[in-house]
CSV table of C-alpha atoms in Angstrom, one decimal:
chain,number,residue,atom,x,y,z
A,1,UNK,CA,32.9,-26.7,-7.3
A,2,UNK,CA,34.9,-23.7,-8.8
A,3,UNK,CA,33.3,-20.3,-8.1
A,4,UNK,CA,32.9,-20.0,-11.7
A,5,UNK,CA,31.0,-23.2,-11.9
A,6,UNK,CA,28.9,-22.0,-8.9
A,7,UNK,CA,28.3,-18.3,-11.0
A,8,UNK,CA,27.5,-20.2,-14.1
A,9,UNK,CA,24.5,-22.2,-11.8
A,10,UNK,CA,23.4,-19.5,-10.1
A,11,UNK,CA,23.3,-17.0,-13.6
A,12,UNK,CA,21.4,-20.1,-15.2
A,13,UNK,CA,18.9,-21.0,-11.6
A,14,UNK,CA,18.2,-16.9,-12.3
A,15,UNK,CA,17.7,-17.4,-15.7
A,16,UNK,CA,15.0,-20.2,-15.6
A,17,UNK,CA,13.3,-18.0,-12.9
A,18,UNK,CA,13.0,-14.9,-15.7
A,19,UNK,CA,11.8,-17.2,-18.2
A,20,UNK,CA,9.1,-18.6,-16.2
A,21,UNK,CA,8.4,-15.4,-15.5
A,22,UNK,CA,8.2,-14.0,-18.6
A,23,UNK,CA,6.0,-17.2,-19.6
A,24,UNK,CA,3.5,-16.0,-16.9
A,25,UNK,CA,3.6,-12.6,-18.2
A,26,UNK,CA,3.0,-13.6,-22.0
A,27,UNK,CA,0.1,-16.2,-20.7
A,28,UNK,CA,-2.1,-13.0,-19.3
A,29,UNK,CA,-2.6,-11.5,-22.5
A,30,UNK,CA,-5.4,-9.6,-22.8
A,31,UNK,CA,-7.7,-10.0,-25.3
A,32,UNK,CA,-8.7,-7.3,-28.2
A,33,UNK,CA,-11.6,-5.9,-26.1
A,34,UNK,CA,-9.9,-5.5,-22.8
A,35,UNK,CA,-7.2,-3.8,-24.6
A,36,UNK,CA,-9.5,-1.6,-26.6
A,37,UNK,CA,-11.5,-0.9,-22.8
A,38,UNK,CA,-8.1,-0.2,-21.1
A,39,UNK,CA,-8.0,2.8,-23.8
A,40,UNK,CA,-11.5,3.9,-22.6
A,41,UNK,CA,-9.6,4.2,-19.3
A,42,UNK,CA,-6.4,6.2,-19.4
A,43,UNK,CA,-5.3,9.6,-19.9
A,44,UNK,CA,-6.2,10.1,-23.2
A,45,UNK,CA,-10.3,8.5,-22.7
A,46,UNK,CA,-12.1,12.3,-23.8
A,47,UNK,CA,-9.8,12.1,-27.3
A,48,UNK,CA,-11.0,8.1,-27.5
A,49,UNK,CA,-14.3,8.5,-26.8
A,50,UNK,CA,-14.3,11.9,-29.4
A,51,UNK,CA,-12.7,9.7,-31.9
A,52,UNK,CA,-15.1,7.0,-31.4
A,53,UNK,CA,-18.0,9.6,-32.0
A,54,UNK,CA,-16.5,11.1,-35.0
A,55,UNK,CA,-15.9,7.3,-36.2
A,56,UNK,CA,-19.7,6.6,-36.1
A,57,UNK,CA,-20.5,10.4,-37.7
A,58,UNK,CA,-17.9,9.2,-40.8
A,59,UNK,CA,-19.7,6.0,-41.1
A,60,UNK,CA,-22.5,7.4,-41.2
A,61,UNK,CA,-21.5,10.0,-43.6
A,62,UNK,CA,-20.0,7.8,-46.3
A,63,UNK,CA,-23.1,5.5,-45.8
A,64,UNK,CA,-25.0,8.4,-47.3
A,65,UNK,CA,-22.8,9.2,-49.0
A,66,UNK,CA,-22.7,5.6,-51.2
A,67,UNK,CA,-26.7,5.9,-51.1
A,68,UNK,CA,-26.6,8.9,-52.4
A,69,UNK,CA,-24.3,7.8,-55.2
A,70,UNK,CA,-26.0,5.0,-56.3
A,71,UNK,CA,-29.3,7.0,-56.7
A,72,UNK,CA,-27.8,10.2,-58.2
A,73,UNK,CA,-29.2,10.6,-62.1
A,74,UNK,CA,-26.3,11.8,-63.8
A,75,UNK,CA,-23.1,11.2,-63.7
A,76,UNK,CA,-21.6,14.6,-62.5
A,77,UNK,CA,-23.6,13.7,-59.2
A,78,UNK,CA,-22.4,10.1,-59.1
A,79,UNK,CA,-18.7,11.3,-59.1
A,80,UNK,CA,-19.2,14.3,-56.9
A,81,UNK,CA,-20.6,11.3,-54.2
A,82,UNK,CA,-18.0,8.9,-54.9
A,83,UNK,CA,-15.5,11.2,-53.8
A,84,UNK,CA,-17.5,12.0,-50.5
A,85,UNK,CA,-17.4,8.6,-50.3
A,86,UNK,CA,-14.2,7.7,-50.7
A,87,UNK,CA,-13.0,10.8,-48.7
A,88,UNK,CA,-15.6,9.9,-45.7
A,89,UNK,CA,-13.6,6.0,-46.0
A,90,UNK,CA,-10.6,7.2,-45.6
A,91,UNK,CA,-11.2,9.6,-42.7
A,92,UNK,CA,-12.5,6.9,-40.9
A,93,UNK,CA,-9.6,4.6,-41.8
A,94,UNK,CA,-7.5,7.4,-40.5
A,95,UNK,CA,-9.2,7.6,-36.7
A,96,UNK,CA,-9.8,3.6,-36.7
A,97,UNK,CA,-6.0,3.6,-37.2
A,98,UNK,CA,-4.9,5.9,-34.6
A,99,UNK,CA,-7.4,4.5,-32.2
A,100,UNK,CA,-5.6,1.0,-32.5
A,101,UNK,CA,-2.3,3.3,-32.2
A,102,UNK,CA,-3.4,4.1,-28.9
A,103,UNK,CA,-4.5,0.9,-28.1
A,104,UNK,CA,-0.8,-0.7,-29.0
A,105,UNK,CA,0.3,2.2,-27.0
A,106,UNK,CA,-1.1,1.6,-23.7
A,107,UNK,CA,-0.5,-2.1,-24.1
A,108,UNK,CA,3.3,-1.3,-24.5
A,109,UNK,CA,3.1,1.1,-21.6
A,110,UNK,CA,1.4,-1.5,-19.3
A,111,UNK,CA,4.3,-4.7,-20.2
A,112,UNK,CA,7.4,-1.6,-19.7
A,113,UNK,CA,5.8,-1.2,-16.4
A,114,UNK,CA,5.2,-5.3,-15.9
A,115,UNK,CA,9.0,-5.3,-16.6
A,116,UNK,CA,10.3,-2.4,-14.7
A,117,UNK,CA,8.4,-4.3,-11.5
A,118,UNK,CA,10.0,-7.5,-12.4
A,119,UNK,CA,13.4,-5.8,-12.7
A,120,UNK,CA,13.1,-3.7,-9.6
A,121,UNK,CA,11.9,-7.3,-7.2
A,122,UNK,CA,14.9,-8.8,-8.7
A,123,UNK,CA,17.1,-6.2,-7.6
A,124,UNK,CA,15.7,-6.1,-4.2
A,125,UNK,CA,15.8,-9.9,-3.7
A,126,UNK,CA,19.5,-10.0,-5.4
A,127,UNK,CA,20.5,-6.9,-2.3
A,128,UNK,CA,19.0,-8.9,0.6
């Protein structure tokens, strides 16, 4: 056997070894609540905890809002709460979405670190 037969085996062995890895890694995913929980958790849990608070206060607004709207009498008060209601939707649709940003963001963070590890116990192995 030629040593570039013997590199080829070994680079391939190696290879097989990453990709069951990476199989393990990709089998632990967590599911939507223990990824939204891990947010609860990290440095940024006061700004998800506010954001979850102001979430409820918006919902609750534009839920007042849309009552408030569908019992107004004329129709300069049924405009003036549509747009309360459309502008207390789309404040919440604007802290829902950065609290899945945040979410995808420590997620990210977590499989860079899973990676870094993996790379850094193959180096070690690969030096001893």
């Amino acid at each position: 056997m030629s040593i570039d037969q013997k590199i080829k085996a070994s680079l391939q062995q190696e290879q097989q070894h990453v990709d069951q890895r990476i199989d393990t890694i990709l089998s632990k995913d967590d599911g939507l609540f223990a990824r939204l929980g891990a947010t609860y958790q990290g440095a940024m849990q006061r700004w998800m905890w506010f954001s979850t608070l102001l979430a409820v206060l918006l919902s609750a607004a534009f839920i007042y809002a849309g009552y408030r709207f569908f019992v107004a009498t004329n129709v300069s008060d049924q405009v003036f709460w549509a747009v309360w209601f459309i502008v207390g939707l789309m404040m919440q649709i604007a802290v829902k979405l950065w609290m899945f940003m945040e979410m995808n963001r420590t997620s990210i963070i977590r499989e860079i670190k899973r990676t870094e590890s993996l790379i850094m116990s193959q180096d070690k192995k690969a030096t001893n």
